[in-house]
Steps between C-alpha positions, in 0.01 A plus 500: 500500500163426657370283267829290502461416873185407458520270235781352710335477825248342314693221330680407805169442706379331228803245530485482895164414431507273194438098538605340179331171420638147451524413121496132470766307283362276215369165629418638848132625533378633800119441392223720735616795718596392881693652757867447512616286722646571830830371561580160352287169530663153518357253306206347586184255477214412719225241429231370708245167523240417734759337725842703512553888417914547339711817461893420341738725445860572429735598720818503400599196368259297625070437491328586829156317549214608750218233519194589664184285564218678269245585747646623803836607318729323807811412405589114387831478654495125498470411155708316195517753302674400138502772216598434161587832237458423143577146545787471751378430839664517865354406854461856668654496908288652707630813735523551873288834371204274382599535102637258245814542339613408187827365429689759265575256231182434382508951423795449353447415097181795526696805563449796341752624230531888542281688247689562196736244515483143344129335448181662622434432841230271602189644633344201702606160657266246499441418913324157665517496852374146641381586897496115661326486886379255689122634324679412185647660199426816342656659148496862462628678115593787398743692327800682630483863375811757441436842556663722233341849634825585645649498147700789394382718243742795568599471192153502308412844667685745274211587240259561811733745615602676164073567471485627876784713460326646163200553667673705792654696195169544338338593842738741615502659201129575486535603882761747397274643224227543748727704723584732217155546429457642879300205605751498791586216738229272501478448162891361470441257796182362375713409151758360755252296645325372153887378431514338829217326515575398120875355621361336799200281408672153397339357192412158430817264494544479115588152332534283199313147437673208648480582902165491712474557817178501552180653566543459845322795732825506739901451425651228772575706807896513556680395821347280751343782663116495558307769390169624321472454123407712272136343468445513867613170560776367781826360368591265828846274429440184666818579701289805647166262557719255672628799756147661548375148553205523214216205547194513329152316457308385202162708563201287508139611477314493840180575647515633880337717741564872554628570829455825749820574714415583894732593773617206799697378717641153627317364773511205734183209441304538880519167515899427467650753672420700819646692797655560838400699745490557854137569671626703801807755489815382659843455440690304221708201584618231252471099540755274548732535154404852461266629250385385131672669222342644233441249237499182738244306499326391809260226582124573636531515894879610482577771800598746311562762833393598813319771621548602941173745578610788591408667859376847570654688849117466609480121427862462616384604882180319538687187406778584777231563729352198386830285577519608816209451589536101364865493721273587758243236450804248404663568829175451690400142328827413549485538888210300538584208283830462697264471863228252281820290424636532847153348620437272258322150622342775728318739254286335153738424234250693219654851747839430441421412130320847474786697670707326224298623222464831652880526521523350139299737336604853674845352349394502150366846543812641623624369200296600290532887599869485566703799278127641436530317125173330362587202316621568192322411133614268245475589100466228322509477111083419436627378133775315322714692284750778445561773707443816292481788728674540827576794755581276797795676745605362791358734781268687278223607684162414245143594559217222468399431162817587320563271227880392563548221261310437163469180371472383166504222213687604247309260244150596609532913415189678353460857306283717620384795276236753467248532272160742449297261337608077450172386381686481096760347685598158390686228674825520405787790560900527462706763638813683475660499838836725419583307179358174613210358365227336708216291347174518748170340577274731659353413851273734585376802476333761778145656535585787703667800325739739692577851327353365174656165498462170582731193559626191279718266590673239292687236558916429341483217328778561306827726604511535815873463573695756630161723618507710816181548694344837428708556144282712266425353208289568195219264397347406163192401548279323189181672411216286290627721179735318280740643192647274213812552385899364477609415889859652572661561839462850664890552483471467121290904486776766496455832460696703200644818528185703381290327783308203236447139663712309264624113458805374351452239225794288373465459127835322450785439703699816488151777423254595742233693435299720767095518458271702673254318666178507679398278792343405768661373843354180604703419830835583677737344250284502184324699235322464189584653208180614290715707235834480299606123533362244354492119634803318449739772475828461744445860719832551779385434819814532686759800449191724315642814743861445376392518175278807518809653570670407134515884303 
């Protein structure tokens, strides 16, 4: 009884297990070994030339058409686009969606008949697809390919299984022998796995002369999906380019200096920009119109705010004592102008003009002292340009030399970054200011060092837009060493999943292929490339991260 349930638990295993192969029918040959393929493919073509890159496919009843420009892969959304399939031709309409469409007449004398049922089913169609823009017109061939993996050999797989189920037989059989020789256990499930592993390991597809598929290293990945092939290689649809937004760049061999990367920050040039501040510590008051907003600009010489000196309790009573002491004198000068007058073609005319003056000027001291307020300051804007700082509050009480508004001109910014030694230095620099990239000509650079360090300062030729004053930034400054190489932009250097610098190389419209590379970053937008792309090969420079992602 023991040996029966083990020969049966062995046989059924062996069938939960078993993977029977596809048999091919006479006339269909499936050539080299590939994978399967996943889900079903529509049919398709893609050709390129040095002008236009094509994918077309069928959906449905109709031809769908993606035209791309060759070296940048953007989409040609504007273009006459006729096609003609093994002889008849149509005008395709192009698509809110950017694609051409087909009209579904010119599909309709190349269906398919179903396999098995009247004449054999052509393979290919015979494609021209005439691209006309205002560059001119381009023709792009090819031939429009059926995909018969998904075939059906259910049928075909009955032999395969007769031999798997023998070989369960024959395995259990020897496992159950082993048991009754008290070789216990293991001995009965290694037979069970020798049949397993015999059931499960698909053969070769098997096929007569008459049907080649092939030698090709990969089977046409199913579905419109993107994903990996088996020989490393990206399937991306164009549909699935167009929603990443893939662009690439013909590489092109280039010479350029090696660059050093230093810490900085956004700064103001001295001599276009400046600031306000009061010399003496009083209270804030603002000018007719209120104060400047931030981002206003100003003209030079602009009162900007004032500033009323504030009085100490000390200073406060020597200027009351002071006042009275001029109401005092006032009163007094007063008095005796008023006799000079009443006198007058009695007493000198230059002693009532004295009186006057007298009067006059203990007047203007009153005046002066009256409330116990110095005169208050004026700031004035000591530049033209935009206000880029302010703390200015009505009231606020400031002390003297505290920088209320800061002035600058937004086209006249430098970078300012430190460095330990800028004698290998050259003139030129970019930077990467947040995502922006700046392209700089150095200024200057200090003698003194602080903690180490010394000072250069460069000036924005290129960039500057949207910068705020005192925005770190990181600069890449040229040294006299230079690296050869194939150019690409920094964006194009992704890393893959194990941690490898790697590019993305478009091969043909629809297959990408990632390369590791090695290189050398020669700015804040740009590196070179000194291994695993060669010049003139189209590498993605836009949507490299998306695809990174592709499993």
């Amino acid at each position: 009884m023991k040996v029966f349930n083990t020969l049966m638990a062995a046989i059924t295993a062996g069938l939960l297990f078993a993977s029977p192969a596809a048999f091919a029918d006479d006339g269909h040959d499936h050539g080299a070994e590939a994978p399967a393929a996943v889900g079903e493919i529509a049919p398709r073509l893609s050709a390129m030339t040095d002008k236009h890159e094509m994918v077309a496919m069928v959906r449905g009843d109709e031809l769908v058409v993606w035209v791309n420009r060759f070296a940048d892969s953007a989409p040609v959304t504007d273009a006459q686009v006729e096609v003609t399939i093994d002889g008849a031709t149509a005008q395709a309409e192009a698509q809110p969606d950017g694609t051409y469409h087909v009209p579904a007449g010119l599909l309709a004398g190349h269906e398919e008949a179903p396999h098995g049922d009247g004449p054999e089913p052509l393979d290919e169609h015979s494609v021209l697809v005439s691209v006309t823009t205002p560059e001119g017109t381009d023709l792009l061939t090819g031939a429009l390919s059926h995909d018969h993996e998904a075939h059906d050999h259910g049928e075909e797989t009955l032999p395969w299984l007769l031999i798997g189920l023998g070989a369960v037989a024959v395995a259990g059989i020897s496992g159950a022998l082993l048991w009754r020789q008290r070789r216990g256990a293991i001995a009965a499930g290694a037979a069970f796995l020798a049949a397993s592993a015999l059931v499960g390991t698909p053969p070769t597809a098997q096929a007569d002369a008459g049907h080649d598929h092939g030698e090709e290293a990969a089977a046409p990945v199913g579905g419109e999906n993107a994903r990996t092939l088996p020989d490393g290689a990206l399937f991306v649809p164009m549909a699935v380019q167009r929603t990443l937004g893939v662009r690439t760049a013909v590489s092109a061999p280039e010479a350029a200096a090696v660059t050093v990367s230093l810490n900085g920050r956004v700064i103001v040039d001295p001599n276009a920009g400046g600031v306000v501040q009061p010399t003496t510590a009083g209270r804030l008051m603002p000018p007719l119109g209120g104060f400047p907003a931030l981002g206003v600009r100003v003209t030079a010489g602009q009162v900007l705010a004032y500033v009323e000196p504030a009085i100490e309790g000390a200073d406060r009573a020597a200027l009351a004592q002071e006042a009275a002491a001029i109401e005092t004198e006032l009163a007094t000068a007063q008095a005796r102008l008023a006799r000079l007058e009443r006198l007058e073609g009695v007493v000198p005319q230059r002693e009532i003009d004295d009186a006057r003056l007298a009067v006059d000027g203990l007047q203007r001291r009153r005046a002066a002292t009256a409330g116990g307020r110095a005169p208050r300051e004026a700031l004035r804007a000591p530049v033209a340009g935009v206000i880029a700082s302010a703390t200015a509050q009505a009231g606020a009480v400031v002390e003297g030399r505290t920088i209320v508004f800061e002035i600058i001109d937004p086209n006249r910014l430098q970078v300012e970054a430190t460095i330990t030694d800028a004698r290998d230095l050259g003139q030129n620099a970019s930077a990467d200011a947040g995502g922006t990239a700046l392209r700089l000509e150095r200024v200057g650079a200090g003698q003194a060092q602080a903690a180490g360090a010394s000072i250069i300062r460069y000036r924005i030729v290129e960039g500057a837009d949207g910068l705020r004053l005192n925005q770190p930034v990181t600069v890449f400054a040229e040294t006299s060493v230079t690296v050869s190489g194939v150019a690409v932009p920094r964006a194009a250097v992704v890393r893959s999943a194990n941690g490898q610098s790697i590019v993305f190389v478009k091969e043909t419209p629809e297959r990408i292929e990632p390369r590791i590379v090695t290189f050398e970053i020669v700015g804040a937008d740009r590196v070179v490339i000194t291994n695993g792309v060669e010049a003139g090969e189209r590498v993605v420079v836009a949507g490299a991260q998306l695809i990174a992602q592709i499993r």
